PDB file of C-alpha atoms in Angstrom:
ATOM      1  CA  MET A   1     -48.839  -8.041  38.366  1.00 88.00           C
ATOM      2  CA  LYS A   2     -46.047  -9.493  39.922  1.00 92.00           C
ATOM      3  CA  ILE A   3     -42.351  -7.950  38.991  1.00 96.00           C
ATOM      4  CA  GLY A   4     -39.164  -9.580  39.918  1.00 96.00           C
ATOM      5  CA  ILE A   5     -35.813  -7.769  39.613  1.00 96.00           C
ATOM      6  CA  CYS A   6     -32.780  -9.895  39.579  1.00 96.00           C
ATOM      7  CA  ASP A   7     -29.301  -8.408  39.834  1.00 95.00           C
ATOM      8  CA  ASP A   8     -25.984  -9.082  41.479  1.00 92.00           C
ATOM      9  CA  ASN A   9     -25.031  -5.243  41.494  1.00 92.00           C
ATOM     10  CA  ILE A  10     -26.602  -4.216  44.454  1.00 92.00           C
ATOM     11  CA  LYS A  11     -26.196  -0.436  43.383  1.00 93.00           C
ATOM     12  CA  GLU A  12     -28.271  -1.340  40.071  1.00 92.00           C
ATOM     13  CA  LEU A  13     -30.788  -3.462  41.489  1.00 92.00           C
ATOM     14  CA  GLU A  14     -31.760  -0.718  43.910  1.00 93.00           C
ATOM     15  CA  GLN A  15     -31.943   2.081  41.413  1.00 94.00           C
ATOM     16  CA  TYR A  16     -34.178  -0.092  39.535  1.00 93.00           C
ATOM     17  CA  LEU A  17     -36.536  -0.872  42.670  1.00 92.00           C
ATOM     18  CA  LEU A  18     -36.514   2.733  43.270  1.00 94.00           C
ATOM     19  CA  PHE A  19     -37.760   3.348  39.757  1.00 95.00           C
ATOM     20  CA  LEU A  20     -40.522   0.799  40.061  1.00 95.00           C
ATOM     21  CA  ASN A  21     -41.389   2.359  43.668  1.00 94.00           C
ATOM     22  CA  LYS A  22     -42.002   5.971  41.681  1.00 94.00           C
ATOM     23  CA  LEU A  23     -44.304   3.626  39.390  1.00 93.00           C
ATOM     24  CA  GLY A  24     -46.313   2.866  41.682  1.00 93.00           C
ATOM     25  CA  TYR A  25     -44.884  -0.681  41.884  1.00 92.00           C
ATOM     26  CA  ASN A  26     -43.941  -1.729  45.933  1.00 88.00           C
ATOM     27  CA  ASN A  27     -44.522  -5.521  46.443  1.00 86.00           C
ATOM     28  CA  ILE A  28     -41.309  -6.030  43.972  1.00 94.00           C
ATOM     29  CA  TYR A  29     -39.552  -9.620  44.256  1.00 96.00           C
ATOM     30  CA  VAL A  30     -35.979  -9.048  44.459  1.00 95.00           C
ATOM     31  CA  PHE A  31     -33.070 -11.700  43.820  1.00 96.00           C
ATOM     32  CA  HIS A  32     -29.306 -10.724  44.324  1.00 95.00           C
ATOM     33  CA  SER A  33     -28.124 -13.671  42.330  1.00 95.00           C
ATOM     34  CA  GLY A  34     -29.492 -16.118  39.547  1.00 94.00           C
ATOM     35  CA  GLU A  35     -28.965 -18.819  41.932  1.00 95.00           C
ATOM     36  CA  LYS A  36     -31.617 -17.280  44.600  1.00 94.00           C
ATOM     37  CA  LEU A  37     -34.210 -16.992  41.741  1.00 95.00           C
ATOM     38  CA  ILE A  38     -33.560 -20.543  40.794  1.00 94.00           C
ATOM     39  CA  GLU A  39     -34.072 -21.762  44.102  1.00 93.00           C
ATOM     40  CA  LYS A  40     -37.196 -19.732  45.293  1.00 91.00           C
ATOM     41  CA  MET A  41     -38.792 -20.202  41.207  1.00 88.00           C
ATOM     42  CA  PRO A  42     -41.421 -17.758  41.866  1.00 87.00           C
ATOM     43  CA  ASP A  43     -44.549 -17.327  39.445  1.00 88.00           C
ATOM     44  CA  LEU A  44     -43.700 -14.059  38.475  1.00 93.00           C
ATOM     45  CA  ASP A  45     -45.231 -12.040  35.260  1.00 91.00           C
ATOM     46  CA  LEU A  46     -42.361 -10.024  34.761  1.00 95.00           C
ATOM     47  CA  LEU A  47     -38.623 -10.272  35.578  1.00 96.00           C
ATOM     48  CA  PHE A  48     -36.181  -7.153  34.613  1.00 96.00           C
ATOM     49  CA  LEU A  49     -33.055  -9.783  34.337  1.00 95.00           C
ATOM     50  CA  ASP A  50     -29.317  -8.469  34.384  1.00 94.00           C
ATOM     51  CA  ILE A  51     -27.449 -10.540  31.639  1.00 92.00           C
ATOM     52  CA  GLU A  52     -23.838 -10.414  33.082  1.00 90.00           C
ATOM     53  CA  MET A  53     -23.975 -11.936  36.400  1.00 91.00           C
ATOM     54  CA  ASP A  54     -21.546 -14.114  38.306  1.00 89.00           C
ATOM     55  CA  ASN A  55     -21.863 -18.044  38.579  1.00 89.00           C
ATOM     56  CA  LEU A  56     -25.374 -18.412  36.985  1.00 92.00           C
ATOM     57  CA  SER A  57     -25.595 -15.744  33.881  1.00 92.00           C
ATOM     58  CA  GLY A  58     -29.068 -14.129  32.914  1.00 92.00           C
ATOM     59  CA  ILE A  59     -28.945 -15.989  30.000  1.00 91.00           C
ATOM     60  CA  GLN A  60     -28.829 -19.271  32.267  1.00 93.00           C
ATOM     61  CA  VAL A  61     -31.534 -18.432  34.193  1.00 93.00           C
ATOM     62  CA  LYS A  62     -33.612 -17.902  31.383  1.00 91.00           C
ATOM     63  CA  ASN A  63     -33.298 -21.459  30.186  1.00 91.00           C
ATOM     64  CA  ILE A  64     -33.825 -23.014  33.182  1.00 93.00           C
ATOM     65  CA  LEU A  65     -37.287 -20.841  33.568  1.00 91.00           C
ATOM     66  CA  GLU A  66     -38.001 -22.240  29.969  1.00 86.00           C
ATOM     67  CA  GLU A  67     -37.218 -25.884  30.902  1.00 87.00           C
ATOM     68  CA  LYS A  68     -39.235 -25.306  33.900  1.00 84.00           C
ATOM     69  CA  LYS A  69     -41.804 -24.372  31.830  1.00 71.00           C
ATOM     70  CA  LYS A  70     -42.561 -20.857  33.768  1.00 78.00           C
ATOM     71  CA  ASN A  71     -44.166 -18.348  32.005  1.00 80.00           C
ATOM     72  CA  THR A  72     -42.640 -14.927  33.074  1.00 90.00           C
ATOM     73  CA  TYR A  73     -42.128 -12.719  30.468  1.00 90.00           C
ATOM     74  CA  ILE A  74     -38.196 -11.367  30.547  1.00 93.00           C
ATOM     75  CA  VAL A  75     -36.745  -8.212  29.487  1.00 92.00           C
ATOM     76  CA  PHE A  76     -32.503  -8.431  29.761  1.00 91.00           C
ATOM     77  CA  TYR A  77     -30.048  -5.802  30.685  1.00 90.00           C
ATOM     78  CA  THR A  78     -26.731  -5.362  29.636  1.00 85.00           C
ATOM     79  CA  THR A  79     -23.373  -3.279  28.643  1.00 83.00           C
ATOM     80  CA  HIS A  80     -22.795  -5.775  26.486  1.00 71.00           C
ATOM     81  CA  MET A  81     -25.736  -5.785  23.444  1.00 66.00           C
ATOM     82  CA  GLU A  82     -23.283  -8.293  21.511  1.00 60.00           C
ATOM     83  CA  THR A  83     -25.306 -11.247  24.076  1.00 55.00           C
ATOM     84  CA  MET A  84     -28.081 -10.609  22.909  1.00 57.00           C
ATOM     85  CA  PRO A  85     -28.864 -13.521  19.924  1.00 55.00           C
ATOM     86  CA  GLU A  86     -28.114 -16.156  23.111  1.00 59.00           C
ATOM     87  CA  GLY A  87     -30.984 -14.375  25.114  1.00 62.00           C
ATOM     88  CA  PHE A  88     -33.471 -14.977  22.502  1.00 69.00           C
ATOM     89  CA  GLY A  89     -36.775 -16.988  23.487  1.00 70.00           C
ATOM     90  CA  ALA A  90     -40.446 -17.144  23.212  1.00 67.00           C
ATOM     91  CA  ASN A  91     -41.188 -15.048  26.787  1.00 79.00           C
ATOM     92  CA  VAL A  92     -38.229 -12.572  26.017  1.00 85.00           C
ATOM     93  CA  LEU A  93     -39.689  -9.389  25.273  1.00 83.00           C
ATOM     94  CA  GLY A  94     -36.806  -7.229  25.035  1.00 84.00           C
ATOM     95  CA  PHE A  95     -33.197  -6.026  25.762  1.00 87.00           C
ATOM     96  CA  LEU A  96     -32.165  -2.590  27.562  1.00 89.00           C
ATOM     97  CA  ARG A  97     -28.902  -0.929  27.585  1.00 88.00           C
ATOM     98  CA  LYS A  98     -27.372  -0.037  30.672  1.00 88.00           C
ATOM     99  CA  PRO A  99     -27.856   2.243  32.499  1.00 90.00           C
ATOM    100  CA  VAL A 100     -31.825   1.613  32.111  1.00 91.00           C
ATOM    101  CA  THR A 101     -34.113   4.781  32.306  1.00 93.00           C
ATOM    102  CA  LEU A 102     -37.613   4.703  34.465  1.00 94.00           C
ATOM    103  CA  HIS A 103     -39.073   5.499  31.074  1.00 92.00           C
ATOM    104  CA  GLU A 104     -37.852   2.243  29.607  1.00 91.00           C
ATOM    105  CA  LEU A 105     -38.923   0.320  32.755  1.00 93.00           C
ATOM    106  CA  GLU A 106     -42.533   1.810  32.156  1.00 91.00           C
ATOM    107  CA  LEU A 107     -42.783   0.661  28.616  1.00 88.00           C
ATOM    108  CA  TYR A 108     -42.073  -2.999  29.207  1.00 90.00           C
ATOM    109  CA  ILE A 109     -44.362  -2.764  31.847  1.00 91.00           C
ATOM    110  CA  ASN A 110     -47.062  -1.306  29.616  1.00 85.00           C
ATOM    111  CA  LYS A 111     -46.091  -4.343  26.974  1.00 83.00           C
ATOM    112  CA  THR A 112     -46.167  -6.831  29.913  1.00 87.00           C
ATOM    113  CA  SER A 113     -49.851  -5.750  30.648  1.00 84.00           C
ATOM    114  CA  ARG A 114     -50.911  -5.972  27.410  1.00 78.00           C
ATOM    115  CA  ARG A 115     -50.159  -9.153  26.720  1.00 79.00           C
ATOM    116  CA  LEU A 116     -51.274 -10.601  29.909  1.00 82.00           C
ATOM    117  CA  GLU A 117     -54.443  -9.116  29.372  1.00 78.00           C
ATOM    118  CA  GLN A 118     -54.401 -10.499  25.746  1.00 78.00           C
ATOM    119  CA  ASN A 119     -53.373 -14.043  26.481  1.00 82.00           C
ATOM    120  CA  TYR A 120     -55.674 -14.463  29.723  1.00 86.00           C
ATOM    121  CA  PRO A 121     -55.836 -17.996  30.293  1.00 87.00           C
ATOM    122  CA  VAL A 122     -59.920 -18.855  30.144  1.00 91.00           C
ATOM    123  CA  PRO A 123     -60.994 -21.540  32.163  1.00 89.00           C
ATOM    124  CA  LEU A 124     -63.219 -24.386  30.447  1.00 88.00           C
ATOM    125  CA  ASP A 125     -64.401 -27.824  31.572  1.00 74.00           C
ATOM    126  CA  ASN A 126     -62.557 -30.413  32.830  1.00 69.00           C
ATOM    127  CA  ASN A 127     -59.605 -27.908  34.147  1.00 78.00           C
ATOM    128  CA  THR A 128     -58.446 -27.011  30.378  1.00 87.00           C
ATOM    129  CA  TYR A 129     -57.882 -23.557  29.047  1.00 89.00           C
ATOM    130  CA  ILE A 130     -58.087 -21.222  26.273  1.00 91.00           C
ATOM    131  CA  SER A 131     -56.294 -18.095  25.499  1.00 89.00           C
ATOM    132  CA  SER A 132     -58.674 -15.257  25.604  1.00 91.00           C
ATOM    133  CA  ASP A 133     -56.773 -13.870  22.211  1.00 86.00           C
ATOM    134  CA  ASP A 134     -58.019 -17.093  20.605  1.00 91.00           C
ATOM    135  CA  ILE A 135     -61.861 -15.826  21.301  1.00 95.00           C
ATOM    136  CA  LEU A 136     -63.715 -13.899  18.861  1.00 95.00           C
ATOM    137  CA  TYR A 137     -66.842 -13.402  21.046  1.00 97.00           C
ATOM    138  CA  ILE A 138     -69.277 -15.398  23.298  1.00 97.00           C
ATOM    139  CA  LYS A 139     -72.676 -16.323  22.753  1.00 97.00           C
ATOM    140  CA  SER A 140     -75.751 -17.050  24.842  1.00 96.00           C
ATOM    141  CA  GLU A 141     -77.197 -20.375  24.127  1.00 91.00           C
ATOM    142  CA  HIS A 142     -79.803 -21.766  26.233  1.00 84.00           C
ATOM    143  CA  ASN A 143     -78.161 -23.632  29.278  1.00 83.00           C
ATOM    144  CA  TYR A 144     -74.893 -23.029  27.711  1.00 92.00           C
ATOM    145  CA  THR A 145     -72.677 -20.510  26.197  1.00 96.00           C
ATOM    146  CA  LEU A 146     -70.698 -20.834  22.957  1.00 96.00           C
ATOM    147  CA  LEU A 147     -66.961 -19.681  22.585  1.00 97.00           C
ATOM    148  CA  TYR A 148     -66.900 -18.884  18.944  1.00 97.00           C
ATOM    149  CA  LYS A 149     -63.006 -18.996  18.131  1.00 95.00           C
ATOM    150  CA  THR A 150     -60.572 -17.632  15.581  1.00 91.00           C
ATOM    151  CA  ASN A 151     -60.153 -20.774  13.876  1.00 92.00           C
ATOM    152  CA  GLY A 152     -63.873 -20.876  12.956  1.00 92.00           C
ATOM    153  CA  THR A 153     -65.072 -23.508  15.526  1.00 95.00           C
ATOM    154  CA  TYR A 154     -66.912 -22.813  18.660  1.00 95.00           C
ATOM    155  CA  ILE A 155     -66.900 -24.783  22.588  1.00 94.00           C
ATOM    156  CA  PRO A 156     -70.022 -25.086  24.216  1.00 94.00           C
ATOM    157  CA  VAL A 157     -69.362 -24.322  28.159  1.00 94.00           C
ATOM    158  CA  ARG A 158     -71.985 -24.629  30.728  1.00 91.00           C
ATOM    159  CA  LYS A 159     -71.645 -21.388  32.158  1.00 93.00           C
ATOM    160  CA  THR A 160     -73.755 -18.053  31.947  1.00 94.00           C
ATOM    161  CA  LEU A 161     -72.877 -15.141  29.909  1.00 95.00           C
ATOM    162  CA  ASP A 162     -73.281 -13.160  32.762  1.00 95.00           C
ATOM    163  CA  LYS A 163     -70.468 -15.171  34.767  1.00 94.00           C
ATOM    164  CA  TRP A 164     -68.298 -14.746  31.496  1.00 96.00           C
ATOM    165  CA  THR A 165     -69.299 -11.067  31.268  1.00 96.00           C
ATOM    166  CA  GLU A 166     -67.740 -10.463  35.186  1.00 95.00           C
ATOM    167  CA  GLU A 167     -64.965 -12.586  34.655  1.00 93.00           C
ATOM    168  CA  LEU A 168     -63.899 -11.355  31.078  1.00 94.00           C
ATOM    169  CA  VAL A 169     -64.394  -7.476  30.873  1.00 93.00           C
ATOM    170  CA  PRO A 170     -61.034  -6.700  32.819  1.00 88.00           C
ATOM    171  CA  HIS A 171     -59.408  -8.813  29.708  1.00 89.00           C
ATOM    172  CA  GLY A 172     -60.426  -6.513  26.928  1.00 90.00           C
ATOM    173  CA  PHE A 173     -64.540  -7.897  26.440  1.00 95.00           C
ATOM    174  CA  VAL A 174     -67.113  -5.477  25.940  1.00 96.00           C
ATOM    175  CA  PRO A 175     -70.993  -6.444  26.529  1.00 96.00           C
ATOM    176  CA  VAL A 176     -72.635  -5.464  22.666  1.00 96.00           C
ATOM    177  CA  HIS A 177     -76.060  -7.639  23.288  1.00 93.00           C
ATOM    178  CA  ARG A 178     -77.890  -9.016  25.764  1.00 93.00           C
ATOM    179  CA  SER A 179     -76.958 -12.451  23.924  1.00 95.00           C
ATOM    180  CA  TYR A 180     -73.241 -12.249  23.458  1.00 95.00           C
ATOM    181  CA  ILE A 181     -70.091 -10.520  24.829  1.00 97.00           C
ATOM    182  CA  ALA A 182     -66.630  -9.524  22.050  1.00 96.00           C
ATOM    183  CA  ASN A 183     -63.212  -9.848  22.574  1.00 94.00           C
ATOM    184  CA  MET A 184     -61.882  -6.053  21.907  1.00 92.00           C
ATOM    185  CA  TYR A 185     -58.851  -7.221  20.616  1.00 87.00           C
ATOM    186  CA  ASN A 186     -60.384  -9.121  17.692  1.00 90.00           C
ATOM    187  CA  ILE A 187     -62.339  -6.337  16.242  1.00 91.00           C
ATOM    188  CA  ASN A 188     -61.509  -4.259  13.440  1.00 88.00           C
ATOM    189  CA  TYR A 189     -63.751  -1.144  13.410  1.00 89.00           C
ATOM    190  CA  ILE A 190     -67.772  -0.500  14.512  1.00 91.00           C
ATOM    191  CA  GLU A 191     -69.737   0.624  11.603  1.00 87.00           C
ATOM    192  CA  LYS A 192     -73.213   1.799  12.265  1.00 83.00           C
ATOM    193  CA  SER A 193     -74.791  -0.864  14.286  1.00 89.00           C
ATOM    194  CA  SER A 194     -72.279  -3.342  14.564  1.00 93.00           C
ATOM    195  CA  LEU A 195     -69.030  -4.768  15.318  1.00 92.00           C
ATOM    196  CA  VAL A 196     -66.736  -5.878  12.435  1.00 92.00           C
ATOM    197  CA  LEU A 197     -64.510  -8.879  13.933  1.00 92.00           C
ATOM    198  CA  VAL A 198     -60.941  -9.812  12.554  1.00 88.00           C
ATOM    199  CA  ASN A 199     -62.524 -12.516  10.285  1.00 90.00           C
ATOM    200  CA  GLY A 200     -64.804 -10.410   8.525  1.00 89.00           C
ATOM    201  CA  GLN A 201     -67.878 -11.169  10.540  1.00 93.00           C
ATOM    202  CA  LYS A 202     -70.422  -9.214  11.784  1.00 93.00           C
ATOM    203  CA  LEU A 203     -72.439  -8.964  15.100  1.00 94.00           C
ATOM    204  CA  ASN A 204     -75.271  -6.716  15.821  1.00 94.00           C
ATOM    205  CA  ILE A 205     -74.717  -3.882  18.294  1.00 95.00           C
ATOM    206  CA  SER A 206     -78.119  -3.554  21.017  1.00 94.00           C
ATOM    207  CA  ARG A 207     -79.609  -0.269  20.170  1.00 92.00           C
ATOM    208  CA  ARG A 208     -79.338   0.384  24.276  1.00 93.00           C
ATOM    209  CA  MET A 209     -75.717  -0.680  24.257  1.00 93.00           C
ATOM    210  CA  ALA A 210     -74.782   1.253  21.029  1.00 93.00           C
ATOM    211  CA  ALA A 211     -73.024   4.193  22.795  1.00 93.00           C
ATOM    212  CA  SER A 212     -71.256   2.815  25.600  1.00 94.00           C
ATOM    213  CA  VAL A 213     -69.920   0.154  22.891  1.00 94.00           C
ATOM    214  CA  LYS A 214     -68.368   2.999  20.929  1.00 92.00           C
ATOM    215  CA  GLU A 215     -67.030   4.861  23.929  1.00 93.00           C
ATOM    216  CA  THR A 216     -65.210   1.382  25.811  1.00 93.00           C
ATOM    217  CA  PHE A 217     -63.880   0.595  22.093  1.00 92.00           C
ATOM    218  CA  GLU A 218     -62.746   3.908  21.631  1.00 89.00           C
ATOM    219  CA  SER A 219     -61.040   3.816  24.889  1.00 89.00           C
ATOM    220  CA  PHE A 220     -59.519   0.639  24.912  1.00 86.00           C
ATOM    221  CA  GLN A 221     -57.811   1.516  21.124  1.00 81.00           C
ATOM    222  CA  LEU A 222     -56.384   4.653  22.862  1.00 78.00           C
ATOM    223  CA  ARG A 223     -54.742   2.873  25.226  1.00 72.00           C
ATOM    224  CA  LEU A 224     -53.471  -0.094  23.030  1.00 66.00           C
ATOM    225  CA  PHE A 225     -52.048   2.885  20.970  1.00 60.00           C
ATOM    226  CA  ASN A 226     -50.476   4.265  24.364  1.00 58.00           C
ATOM    227  CA  PHE A 227     -49.196   0.578  25.121  1.00 50.00           C
ATOM    228  CA  ILE A 228     -47.226  -0.125  21.910  1.00 45.00           C
ATOM    229  CA  LYS A 229     -46.113   3.860  22.100  1.00 45.00           C
TER     230      LYS A 229
END
């Protein structure tokens, strides 16, 4: 995950950098002003952003990132929570009151991890993408695979199921049959020998995969609970 910190208060910036190092993140992008961040315009997954900065404020930085269509998730921190209404945006995950704790940073990193996994951009033909969150399952169909979507439609793609499995298992998918893989974010529960998806549809689980599917899904649910918590 690419994480950035933008703060013109050196003491605070160094403290948050120390926290992130303790959490195991060592390659952090550091910016001492909003101007420096906008000048570099990096592709970050998560940005911890101070609202009260001289010249270019955190709110202004957020607005510029939105204009440039940067999909960076932002967590603001501030001593003046009354500025919160100005900071809302599609990619704003939340607001922290100073002084920020290590635990608070960790919670938002976990939340970002979940968002990145759940909304993984799945490449299709012709340089187009679909969010993985829109996919229920992928089924092998002769020389193609069919991506069944949450809206009831499907997309045929010339790509093997093995290739999809290799790419999407790290993003919340699980093999449940030799002919298809399912998106665990869109599974309601497992009953006997089938999965029940969010749209009520059932998918059979092959007998030889039953134990591994159940174990994988239970581990996924536990990790998801810990993310939310």
